[in-house]
Short mmCIF file of C-alpha atoms and ligand atoms in Angstrom, two decimals:
data_model
loop_
_atom_site.label_atom_id
_atom_site.label_comp_id
_atom_site.label_asym_id
_atom_site.label_seq_id
_atom_site.Cartn_x
_atom_site.Cartn_y
_atom_site.Cartn_z
CA UNK A 170 9.72 -6.59 -34.98
CA UNK A 171 7.27 -3.98 -34.88
CA UNK A 172 8.61 -0.49 -34.24
CA UNK A 173 6.67 1.04 -31.23
CA UNK A 174 7.99 4.57 -31.80
CA UNK A 175 6.05 4.00 -34.91
CA UNK A 176 2.92 5.22 -33.06
CA UNK A 177 4.04 8.24 -32.01
CA UNK A 178 1.48 11.27 -32.42
CA UNK A 179 1.45 14.79 -31.39
CA UNK A 180 -0.33 15.15 -27.85
CA UNK A 181 1.14 18.83 -26.29
CA UNK A 182 3.21 21.80 -26.32
CA UNK A 183 4.19 23.33 -23.54
CA UNK A 184 5.61 26.72 -22.89
CA UNK A 185 5.35 26.42 -18.89
CA UNK A 186 5.71 23.87 -16.60
CA UNK A 187 1.99 23.67 -15.60
CA UNK A 188 1.43 22.54 -19.62
CA UNK A 189 3.74 19.73 -19.11
CA UNK A 190 1.57 16.43 -19.04
CA UNK A 191 1.82 14.60 -15.63
CA UNK A 192 5.54 13.75 -14.75
CA UNK A 193 5.75 9.87 -13.67
CA UNK A 194 6.05 8.40 -16.87
CA UNK A 195 8.67 7.71 -18.80
CA UNK A 196 10.11 10.49 -21.51
CA UNK A 197 13.20 10.74 -23.95
CA UNK A 198 13.90 14.31 -24.81
CA UNK A 199 15.63 15.40 -28.46
CA UNK A 200 17.88 17.91 -28.36
CA UNK A 201 19.67 19.40 -31.43
CA UNK A 202 21.25 22.82 -32.87
CA UNK A 203 18.60 24.22 -35.82
CA UNK A 204 19.37 22.46 -38.85
CA UNK A 205 21.13 19.93 -37.03
CA UNK A 206 18.87 17.58 -38.48
CA UNK A 207 16.58 16.35 -35.57
CA UNK A 208 13.46 16.46 -37.25
CA UNK A 209 14.84 14.28 -39.65
CA UNK A 210 16.06 11.90 -37.14
CA UNK A 211 13.24 12.01 -35.41
CA UNK A 212 11.10 10.81 -38.65
CA UNK A 213 13.40 8.25 -39.28
CA UNK A 214 13.24 6.88 -36.05
CA UNK A 215 9.66 6.88 -36.09
CA UNK A 216 9.29 5.77 -39.48
CA UNK A 217 6.86 8.35 -40.17
CA UNK A 218 7.47 11.41 -42.96
CA UNK A 219 5.88 14.65 -41.10
CA UNK A 220 5.89 13.97 -37.43
CA UNK A 221 8.24 16.50 -36.59
CA UNK A 222 6.80 19.15 -38.53
CA UNK A 223 4.68 19.71 -35.89
CA UNK A 224 7.54 21.02 -33.77
CA UNK A 225 8.38 23.64 -36.60
CA UNK A 226 4.99 25.51 -36.09
CA UNK A 227 5.42 28.71 -36.04
CA UNK A 228 5.01 29.47 -32.08
CA UNK A 229 6.16 26.31 -31.16
CA UNK A 230 9.69 27.31 -31.24
CA UNK A 231 9.76 27.81 -27.51
CA UNK A 232 7.59 24.98 -26.51
CA UNK A 233 8.47 21.35 -25.19
CA UNK A 234 6.40 19.19 -28.41
CA UNK A 235 5.58 16.19 -26.77
CA UNK A 236 4.69 13.19 -28.72
CA UNK A 237 2.66 10.16 -27.37
CA UNK A 238 3.97 6.51 -28.03
CA UNK A 239 1.32 4.86 -25.38
CA UNK A 240 0.05 6.45 -22.36
CA UNK A 241 2.66 7.26 -20.48
CA UNK A 242 5.25 7.14 -22.98
CA UNK A 243 6.73 10.48 -24.57
CA UNK A 244 9.17 11.68 -27.03
CA UNK A 245 9.87 15.21 -26.54
CA UNK A 246 11.32 17.60 -29.05
CA UNK A 247 12.97 20.31 -27.65
CA UNK A 248 13.14 23.09 -30.19
CA UNK A 249 16.55 24.27 -31.33
CA UNK A 250 16.08 27.64 -31.10
CA UNK A 251 17.68 30.65 -32.72
CA UNK A 252 18.15 32.99 -30.07
CA UNK A 253 18.92 36.13 -31.94
CA UNK A 254 15.04 37.21 -33.07
CA UNK A 255 13.65 36.05 -29.21
CA UNK A 256 13.05 39.38 -26.92
CA UNK A 257 15.40 39.02 -23.80
CA UNK A 258 12.50 38.52 -21.36
CA UNK A 259 10.88 35.44 -23.16
CA UNK A 260 14.21 34.42 -23.45
CA UNK A 261 15.01 34.11 -19.78
CA UNK A 262 11.40 32.38 -19.11
CA UNK A 263 12.49 29.89 -21.82
CA UNK A 264 15.84 29.40 -20.28
CA UNK A 265 14.39 29.31 -17.06
CA UNK A 266 11.90 26.75 -18.00
CA UNK A 267 14.07 24.57 -19.80
CA UNK A 268 16.58 24.15 -16.63
CA UNK A 269 14.01 23.48 -14.14
CA UNK A 270 12.53 20.76 -16.65
CA UNK A 271 15.94 19.01 -17.12
CA UNK A 272 16.39 19.26 -12.77
CA UNK A 273 13.34 18.54 -11.74
CA UNK A 274 11.32 16.28 -14.52
CA UNK A 275 11.13 12.74 -12.78
CA UNK A 276 10.01 11.04 -16.26
CA UNK A 277 13.24 11.96 -18.10
CA UNK A 278 14.41 9.00 -18.65
CA UNK A 279 17.28 9.79 -21.38
CA UNK A 280 18.19 12.56 -24.13
CA UNK A 281 19.29 12.31 -27.39
CA UNK A 282 21.58 14.89 -28.78
CA UNK A 283 21.32 15.39 -32.55
CA UNK A 284 24.46 17.20 -33.83
CA UNK A 285 25.79 17.22 -37.40
CA UNK A 286 28.70 15.17 -38.13
CA UNK A 287 30.72 17.97 -39.43
CA UNK A 288 29.80 20.42 -36.70
CA UNK A 289 29.81 18.41 -33.45
CA UNK A 290 29.91 19.54 -29.72
CA UNK A 291 29.12 23.12 -30.10
CA UNK A 292 28.07 25.36 -27.01
CA UNK A 293 24.56 24.33 -27.17
CA UNK A 294 25.34 20.17 -27.57
CA UNK A 295 27.70 20.67 -24.28
CA UNK A 296 25.08 22.56 -22.24
CA UNK A 297 22.40 19.48 -23.35
CA UNK A 298 25.40 17.10 -22.21
CA UNK A 299 26.11 19.07 -19.02
CA UNK A 300 22.37 18.98 -18.10
CA UNK A 301 21.95 15.02 -18.50
CA UNK A 302 25.32 14.48 -16.87
CA UNK A 303 24.01 16.71 -13.67
CA UNK A 304 21.30 14.82 -13.42
CA UNK A 305 22.57 11.51 -13.89
CA UNK A 306 20.52 10.93 -16.84
CA UNK A 307 21.66 8.73 -19.71
CA UNK A 308 22.66 10.94 -22.99
CA UNK A 309 23.33 9.35 -26.42
CA UNK A 310 24.45 11.60 -29.51
CA UNK A 311 23.60 11.04 -32.87
CA UNK A 312 26.43 12.27 -35.58
CA UNK A 313 24.05 12.67 -37.91
CA UNK A 314 24.28 13.49 -41.93
CA UNK A 315 27.07 11.22 -41.80
CA UNK A 316 25.86 10.39 -45.37
CA UNK A 317 27.81 13.42 -46.49
CA UNK A 318 31.15 11.88 -45.38
CA UNK A 319 33.18 8.67 -46.15
CA UNK A 320 33.52 6.10 -43.97
CA UNK A 321 37.06 6.77 -42.49
CA UNK A 322 36.09 10.22 -42.12
CA UNK A 323 33.12 9.17 -39.85
CA UNK A 324 34.84 6.83 -37.52
CA UNK A 325 37.61 9.45 -37.26
CA UNK A 326 34.98 11.97 -35.92
CA UNK A 327 33.12 9.45 -33.82
CA UNK A 328 36.37 8.63 -31.93
CA UNK A 329 37.49 12.49 -31.60
CA UNK A 330 33.68 13.11 -29.80
CA UNK A 331 33.70 10.05 -27.82
CA UNK A 332 36.94 11.42 -26.23
CA UNK A 333 35.76 14.72 -25.46
CA UNK A 334 32.19 13.72 -24.24
CA UNK A 335 31.15 13.16 -20.25
CA UNK A 336 32.25 9.52 -19.95
CA UNK A 337 28.36 9.02 -19.06
CA UNK A 338 26.97 9.80 -22.38
CA UNK A 339 27.27 7.19 -25.60
CA UNK A 340 27.79 8.49 -29.11
CA UNK A 341 27.15 6.66 -32.60
CA UNK A 342 27.07 7.69 -36.68
CA UNK A 343 23.65 8.52 -38.00
CA UNK A 344 21.99 9.31 -41.34
CA UNK A 345 18.24 9.80 -41.76
CA UNK A 346 19.15 9.95 -45.22
CA UNK A 347 20.92 6.77 -45.80
CA UNK A 348 19.38 5.34 -42.37
CA UNK A 349 22.80 4.58 -41.23
CA UNK A 350 22.35 3.71 -37.31
CA UNK A 351 18.76 3.87 -37.26
CA UNK A 352 18.12 0.47 -35.68
CA UNK A 353 21.10 1.24 -33.02
CA UNK A 354 19.47 4.69 -32.01
CA UNK A 355 15.90 3.17 -32.16
CA UNK A 356 17.10 0.43 -29.90
CA UNK A 357 18.73 2.97 -27.24
CA UNK A 358 14.89 5.08 -27.19
CA UNK A 359 13.00 2.23 -26.96
CA UNK A 360 14.99 0.57 -24.14
CA UNK A 361 15.00 3.99 -22.23
CA UNK A 362 10.99 4.22 -22.83
CA UNK A 363 10.82 0.25 -21.38
CA UNK A 364 10.21 -1.66 -24.74
P1 GDP B 196 16.43 20.19 -37.39
O1 GDP B 196 16.21 21.68 -37.75
O2 GDP B 196 17.14 20.02 -36.51
O3 GDP B 196 15.05 19.20 -37.55
O4 GDP B 196 16.93 19.65 -39.11
P2 GDP B 196 16.08 18.87 -40.15
O5 GDP B 196 16.10 17.67 -39.81
O6 GDP B 196 14.87 20.01 -40.69
O7 GDP B 196 16.99 18.93 -41.27
C1 GDP B 196 17.93 20.41 -41.85
C2 GDP B 196 18.44 19.83 -43.22
O8 GDP B 196 19.30 19.07 -42.95
C3 GDP B 196 17.35 19.36 -43.97
O9 GDP B 196 17.44 20.24 -45.49
C4 GDP B 196 17.48 18.13 -44.16
O10 GDP B 196 16.85 17.45 -45.53
C5 GDP B 196 19.15 18.04 -43.69
N1 GDP B 196 19.13 16.80 -43.31
C6 GDP B 196 18.57 15.81 -42.18
N2 GDP B 196 19.34 15.07 -42.02
C7 GDP B 196 20.29 14.33 -42.93
C8 GDP B 196 20.90 13.48 -43.35
O11 GDP B 196 20.95 12.23 -42.75
N3 GDP B 196 21.74 13.60 -44.44
C9 GDP B 196 21.68 14.30 -45.19
N4 GDP B 196 22.49 14.59 -46.25
N5 GDP B 196 20.83 15.60 -44.92
C10 GDP B 196 20.03 15.53 -44.07
#
């Protein structure tokens, strides 16, 4: 079957609520700490080499980056920012924006949380899962870079993470490198988008 996500293309970047595309469609938001492997995961799911590079453009580190799959169906890249270098007022603005987004965005159909399988469930990840849980929005975690571990360790981590997550969230192993779990993750994202 053709991969609908292969059609994803950059459409907008939003730093304030007014810059968001009209609410009311369906969108899946991708969260992950810097370097977790989020861009690689997005690229693998969309079968594209450089899609998520757009999100790493300097100046976009505090923007929600929208990729349109088809009108009204979006993938949203939530940059995994490093806070240290961000001035306090900007940081407060950004946090307020993100909080409002997760609280109010009607189109939010699901959240993917990308975590390095060797460093899962850090504070940032828990915060994102809490946002989804509070809203009753589905969340699915990718334990990526799974190719860095043997099968036994992968399964151990999977079981440990599953135990610690909110009951409503799901989790799988993933690798953009060796393509472990790509079909499974794509199936979930496509389901949330209504394909
Ligand atoms: P982001 O900051 O979360 O978007 O992370 P990137 O996707 O840019 O990846 C960060 C680093 O991890 C890069 O050097 C990638 O090549 C590497 N990486 C990402 N995914 C994988 C994976 O599945 N396996 C391995 N071995 N490396 C990965």
